[in-house]
Short mmCIF file of C-alpha atoms in Angstrom, two decimals:
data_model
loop_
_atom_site.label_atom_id
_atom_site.label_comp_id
_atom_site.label_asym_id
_atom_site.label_seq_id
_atom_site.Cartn_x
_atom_site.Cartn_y
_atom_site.Cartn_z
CA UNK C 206 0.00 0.00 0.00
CA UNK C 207 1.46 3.20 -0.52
CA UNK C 208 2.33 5.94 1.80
CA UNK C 209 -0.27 8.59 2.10
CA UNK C 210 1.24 12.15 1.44
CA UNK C 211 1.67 13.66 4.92
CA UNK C 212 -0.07 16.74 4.34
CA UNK C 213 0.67 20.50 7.46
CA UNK C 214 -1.51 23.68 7.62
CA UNK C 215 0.91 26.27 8.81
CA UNK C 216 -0.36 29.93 9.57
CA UNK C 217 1.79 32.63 9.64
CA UNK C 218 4.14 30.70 7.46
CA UNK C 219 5.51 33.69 5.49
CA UNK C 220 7.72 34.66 7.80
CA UNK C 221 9.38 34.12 11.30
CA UNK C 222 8.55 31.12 13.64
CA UNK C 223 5.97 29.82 10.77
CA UNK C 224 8.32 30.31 8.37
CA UNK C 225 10.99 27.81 9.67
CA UNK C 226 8.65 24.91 10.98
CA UNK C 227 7.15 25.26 7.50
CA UNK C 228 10.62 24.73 6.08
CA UNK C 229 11.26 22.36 8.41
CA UNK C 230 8.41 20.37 8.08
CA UNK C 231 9.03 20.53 4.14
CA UNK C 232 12.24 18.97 5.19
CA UNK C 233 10.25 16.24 6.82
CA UNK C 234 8.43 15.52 3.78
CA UNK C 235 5.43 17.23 4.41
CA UNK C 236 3.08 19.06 1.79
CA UNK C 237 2.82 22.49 3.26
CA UNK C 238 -0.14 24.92 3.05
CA UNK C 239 1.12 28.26 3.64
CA UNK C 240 -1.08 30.74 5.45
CA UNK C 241 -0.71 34.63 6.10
CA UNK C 242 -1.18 38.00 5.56
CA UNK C 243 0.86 38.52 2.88
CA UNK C 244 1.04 36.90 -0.96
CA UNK C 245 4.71 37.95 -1.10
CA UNK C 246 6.09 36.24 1.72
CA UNK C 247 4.26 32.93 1.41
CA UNK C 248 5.75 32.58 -1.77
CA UNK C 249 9.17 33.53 -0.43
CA UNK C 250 8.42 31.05 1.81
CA UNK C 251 7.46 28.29 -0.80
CA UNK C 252 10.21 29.36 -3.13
CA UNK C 253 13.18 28.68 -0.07
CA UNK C 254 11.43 25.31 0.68
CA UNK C 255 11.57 24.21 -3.21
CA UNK C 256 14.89 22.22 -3.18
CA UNK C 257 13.35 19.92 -0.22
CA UNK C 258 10.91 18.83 -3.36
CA UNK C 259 7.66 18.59 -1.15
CA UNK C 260 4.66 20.28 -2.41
CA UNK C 261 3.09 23.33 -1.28
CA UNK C 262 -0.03 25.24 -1.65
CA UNK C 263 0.13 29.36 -0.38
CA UNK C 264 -3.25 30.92 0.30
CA UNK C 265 -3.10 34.35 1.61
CA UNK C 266 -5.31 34.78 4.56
CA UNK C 267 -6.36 36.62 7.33
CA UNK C 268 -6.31 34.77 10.41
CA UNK C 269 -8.83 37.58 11.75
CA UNK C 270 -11.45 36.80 9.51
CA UNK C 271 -14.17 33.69 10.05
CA UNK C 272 -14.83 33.21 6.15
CA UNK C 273 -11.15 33.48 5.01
CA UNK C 274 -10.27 30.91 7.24
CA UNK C 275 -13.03 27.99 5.86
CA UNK C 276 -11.54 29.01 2.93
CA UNK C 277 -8.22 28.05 3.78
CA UNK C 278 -9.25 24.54 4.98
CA UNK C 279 -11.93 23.96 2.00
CA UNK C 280 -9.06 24.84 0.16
CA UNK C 281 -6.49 22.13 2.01
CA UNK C 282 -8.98 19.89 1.37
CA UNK C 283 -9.69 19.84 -2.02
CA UNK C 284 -6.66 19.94 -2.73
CA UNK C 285 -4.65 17.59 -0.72
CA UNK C 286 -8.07 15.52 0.51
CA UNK C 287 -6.29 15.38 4.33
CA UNK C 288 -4.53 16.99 6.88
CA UNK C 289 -2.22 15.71 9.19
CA UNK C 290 -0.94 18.92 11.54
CA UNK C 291 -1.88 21.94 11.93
CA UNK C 292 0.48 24.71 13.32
CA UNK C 293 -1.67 27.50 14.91
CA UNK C 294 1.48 30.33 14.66
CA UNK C 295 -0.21 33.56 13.39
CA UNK C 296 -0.62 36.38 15.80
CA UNK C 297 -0.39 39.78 16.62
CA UNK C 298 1.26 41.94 19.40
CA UNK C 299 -0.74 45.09 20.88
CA UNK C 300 2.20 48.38 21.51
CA UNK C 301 3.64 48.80 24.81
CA UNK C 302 1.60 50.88 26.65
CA UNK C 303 -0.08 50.90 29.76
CA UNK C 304 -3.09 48.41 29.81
CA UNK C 305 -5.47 51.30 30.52
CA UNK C 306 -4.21 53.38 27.43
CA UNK C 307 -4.71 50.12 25.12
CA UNK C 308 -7.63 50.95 22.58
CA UNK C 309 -9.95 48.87 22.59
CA UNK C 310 -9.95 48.24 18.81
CA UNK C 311 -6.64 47.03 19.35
CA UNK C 312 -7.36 45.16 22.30
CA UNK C 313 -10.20 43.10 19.54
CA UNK C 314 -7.85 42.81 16.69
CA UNK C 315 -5.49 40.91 18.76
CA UNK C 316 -7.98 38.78 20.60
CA UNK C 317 -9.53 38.26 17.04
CA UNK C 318 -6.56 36.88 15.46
CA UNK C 319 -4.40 35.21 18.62
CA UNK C 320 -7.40 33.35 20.15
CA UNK C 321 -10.73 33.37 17.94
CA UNK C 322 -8.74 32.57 15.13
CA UNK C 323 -6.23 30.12 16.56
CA UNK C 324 -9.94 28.29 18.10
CA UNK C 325 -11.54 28.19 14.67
CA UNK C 326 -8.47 26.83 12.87
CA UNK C 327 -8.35 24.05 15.49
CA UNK C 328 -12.39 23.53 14.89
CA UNK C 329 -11.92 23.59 11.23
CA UNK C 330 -8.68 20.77 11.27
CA UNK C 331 -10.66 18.88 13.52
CA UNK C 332 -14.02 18.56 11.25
CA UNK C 333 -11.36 17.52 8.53
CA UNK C 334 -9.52 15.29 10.95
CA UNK C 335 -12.64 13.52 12.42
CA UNK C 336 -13.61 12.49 8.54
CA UNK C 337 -10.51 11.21 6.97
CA UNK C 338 -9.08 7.72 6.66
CA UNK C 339 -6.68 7.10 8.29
CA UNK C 340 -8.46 9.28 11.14
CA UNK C 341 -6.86 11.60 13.00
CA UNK C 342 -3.95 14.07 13.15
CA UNK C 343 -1.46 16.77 14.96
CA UNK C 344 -2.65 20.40 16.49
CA UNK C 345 -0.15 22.32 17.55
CA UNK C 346 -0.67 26.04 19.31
CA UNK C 347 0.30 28.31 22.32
CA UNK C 348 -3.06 28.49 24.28
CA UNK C 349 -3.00 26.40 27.33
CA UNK C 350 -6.57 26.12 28.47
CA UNK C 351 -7.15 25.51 24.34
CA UNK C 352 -5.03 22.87 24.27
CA UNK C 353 -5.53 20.92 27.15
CA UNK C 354 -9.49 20.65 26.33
CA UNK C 355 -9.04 19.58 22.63
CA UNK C 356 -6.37 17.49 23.61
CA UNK C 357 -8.89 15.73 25.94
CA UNK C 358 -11.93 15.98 23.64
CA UNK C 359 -9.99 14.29 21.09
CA UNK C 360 -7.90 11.85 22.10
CA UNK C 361 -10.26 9.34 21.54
CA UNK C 362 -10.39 10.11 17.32
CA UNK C 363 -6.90 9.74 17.19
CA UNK C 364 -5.86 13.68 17.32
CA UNK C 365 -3.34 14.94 19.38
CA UNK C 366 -2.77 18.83 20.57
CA UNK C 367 0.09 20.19 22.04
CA UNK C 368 1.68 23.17 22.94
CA UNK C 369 5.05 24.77 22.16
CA UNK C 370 6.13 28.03 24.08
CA UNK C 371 8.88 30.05 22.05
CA UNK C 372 11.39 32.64 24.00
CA UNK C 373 13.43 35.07 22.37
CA UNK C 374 13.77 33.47 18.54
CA UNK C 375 14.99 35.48 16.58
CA UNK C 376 12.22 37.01 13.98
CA UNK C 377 11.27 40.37 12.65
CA UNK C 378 8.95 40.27 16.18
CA UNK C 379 11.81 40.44 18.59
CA UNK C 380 14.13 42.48 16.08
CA UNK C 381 13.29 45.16 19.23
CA UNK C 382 15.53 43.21 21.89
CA UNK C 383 18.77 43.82 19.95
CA UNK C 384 18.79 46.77 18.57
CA UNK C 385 19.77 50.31 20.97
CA UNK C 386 19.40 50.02 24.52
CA UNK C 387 16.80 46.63 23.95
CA UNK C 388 13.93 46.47 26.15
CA UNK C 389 12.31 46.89 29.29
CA UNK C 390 13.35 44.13 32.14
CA UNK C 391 11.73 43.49 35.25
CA UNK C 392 13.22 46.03 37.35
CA UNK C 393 12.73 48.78 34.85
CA UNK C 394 16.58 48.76 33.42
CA UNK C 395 16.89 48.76 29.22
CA UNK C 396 18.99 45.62 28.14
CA UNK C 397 19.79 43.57 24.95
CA UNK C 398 18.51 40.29 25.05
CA UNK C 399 19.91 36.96 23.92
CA UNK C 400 17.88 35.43 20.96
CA UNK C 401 18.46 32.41 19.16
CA UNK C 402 17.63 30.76 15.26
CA UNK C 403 14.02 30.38 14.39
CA UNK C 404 15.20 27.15 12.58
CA UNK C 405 15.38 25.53 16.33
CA UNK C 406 12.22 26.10 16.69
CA UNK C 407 11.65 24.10 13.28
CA UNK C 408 13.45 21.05 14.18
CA UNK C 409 11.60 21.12 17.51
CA UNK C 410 8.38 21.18 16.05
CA UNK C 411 9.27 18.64 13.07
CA UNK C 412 9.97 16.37 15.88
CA UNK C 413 6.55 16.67 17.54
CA UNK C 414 5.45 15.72 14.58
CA UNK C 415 7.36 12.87 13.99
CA UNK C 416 6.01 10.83 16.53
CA UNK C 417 3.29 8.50 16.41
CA UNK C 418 -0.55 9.47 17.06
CA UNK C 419 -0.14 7.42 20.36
CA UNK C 420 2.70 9.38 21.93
CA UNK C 421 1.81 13.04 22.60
CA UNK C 422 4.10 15.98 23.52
CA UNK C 423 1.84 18.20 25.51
CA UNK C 424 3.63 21.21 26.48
CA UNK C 425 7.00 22.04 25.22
CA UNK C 426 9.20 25.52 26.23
CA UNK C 427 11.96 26.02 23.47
CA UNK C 428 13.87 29.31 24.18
CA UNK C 429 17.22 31.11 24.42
CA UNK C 430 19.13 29.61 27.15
CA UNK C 431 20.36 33.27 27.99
CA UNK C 432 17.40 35.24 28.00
CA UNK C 433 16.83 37.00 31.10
CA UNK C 434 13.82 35.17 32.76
CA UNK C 435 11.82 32.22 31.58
CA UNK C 436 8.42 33.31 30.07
CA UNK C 437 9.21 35.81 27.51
CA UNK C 438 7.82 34.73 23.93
#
C-alpha cells in the first residue's frame, strides 16, 4: 500500500517562527499549506522550501477573519483531501503601553486573530480530521486552556494537541531586543537580550510531529538559554 502524502496547515508561514517549521516540516516531507497576511512572503516562503521537493499550496489569509479561514481549509482539502498537523502560529502583538491606554480596537484585533482565530483553525482541522481515513492528526498552538481541552476531547479520534512556548527566537517580532538600549526588564533597566535561530524552533516542532498518534508531547518551552527570565515569547 502506498504511503499517504503527509499533508501540514501552517499559519503565519511567510515569515518568522511559521516560516521555519514550515521549512522544516518541508524537510520532513510534508506538503505544506502556507497561510498569512501577505502573498509575497508565502511565496518567499514556498520558493526557499523548493529544493526539499515537497509540495506546497500558499493561500493568503487573514487569520482575523471567520470566512477566510473555511476558505483556507476547504481549500487544504480539495486539494490535498487530508490533513495531518496543523500549526496555529499567526498572531499579533498590541504596543507597549499601559493596559489602561490600550484601545480597545486594538485590544479586539489581537484577541480576534491570537485566540478566535487560533480556536476556529483548530475547529476547522478537527471537522477535517474527524472524517478522513486514516483518522486523526497533529494540532499544535500556544493556548493552554485551548489545548488541554481539545487534547482531551480528542484523544479518543486519534488527534493529538500540544503546545510549544517560544522565547526570544529570533524574527522580525523580537528584532526590538537587539537593537539600541533593547527592552524593558523586570526592574525597569533597558537591556539587549539573547535570541536564538528560528530554525530551532523548526526542528523542535518537526519532531513533535514525527512521533506517532499514540505518543503526545503536551507542552514544550523552546527558548534562548540566555534570556533574562523564563516566560518571555
Amino acid at each position: 500500500m502506498a504511503q499517504l502524502q503527509k499533508v501540514a496547515v501552517v499559519t503565519g508561514a511567510g515569515t518568522g517562527i511559521g516560516k521555519a517549521v514550515a521549512l522544516a516540516l518541508m524537510k520532513e516531507g510534508y506538503a505544506a499549506v502556507l497561510a498569512g497576511r501577505r502573498k509575497d512572503k508565502l511565496e518567499e516562503t514556498a520558493s526557499e522550501g523548493k529544493s526539499t521537493g515537497a509540495k506546497t499550496l500558499a493561500v493568503p489569509t487573514d487569520i482575523g477573519d471567520p470566512a477566510a479561514i473555511k476558505a483556507l481549509f476547504a481549500k487544504t482539502k480539495e486539494t490535498f483531501s487530508r490533513l495531518d498537523v496543523l500549526f496555529n502560529n499567526a498572531g499579533i502583538g498590541a504596543p507597549a503601553v499601559p493596559l489602561e491606554d490600550l484601545p480597545y480596537e486594538t485590544w479586539k484585533q489581537v484577541v480576534d486573530v491570537n485566540l478566535t482565530g487560533m480556536f476556529l483553525c483548530t475547529q476547522e482541522a478537527i471537522r477535517i480530521m474527524k472524517a478522513q481515513d486514516p483518522r486523526g492528526g497533529r494540532i499544535i498552538n500556544n493556548v493552554t486552556g485551548l489545548t488541554k481541552s481539545t487534547s482531551l476531547d480528542c484523544r479518543g479520534y486519534n488527534i493529538t494537541c500540544s503546545q510549544i512556548d517560544i522565547g526570544n527566537a529570533a524574527t522580525p517580532l523580537t528584532e526590538r531586543m537587539v537593537q539600541g538600549q533593547g527592552v524593558m526588564q523586570a526592574d525597569g533597566r533597558m537591556a539587549i537580550e539573547p535570541r536564538m535561530n528560528a530554525d530551532d524552533v523548526g526542528r523542535a516542532v518537526a519532531y513533535m510531529c514525527s512521533l506517532p498518534l499514540d505518543t503526545n508531547v503536551l507542552f514544550m518551552t523552546v527558548m534562548a538559554n540566555l534570556m533574562p527570565f523564563v516566560g518571555r515569547g
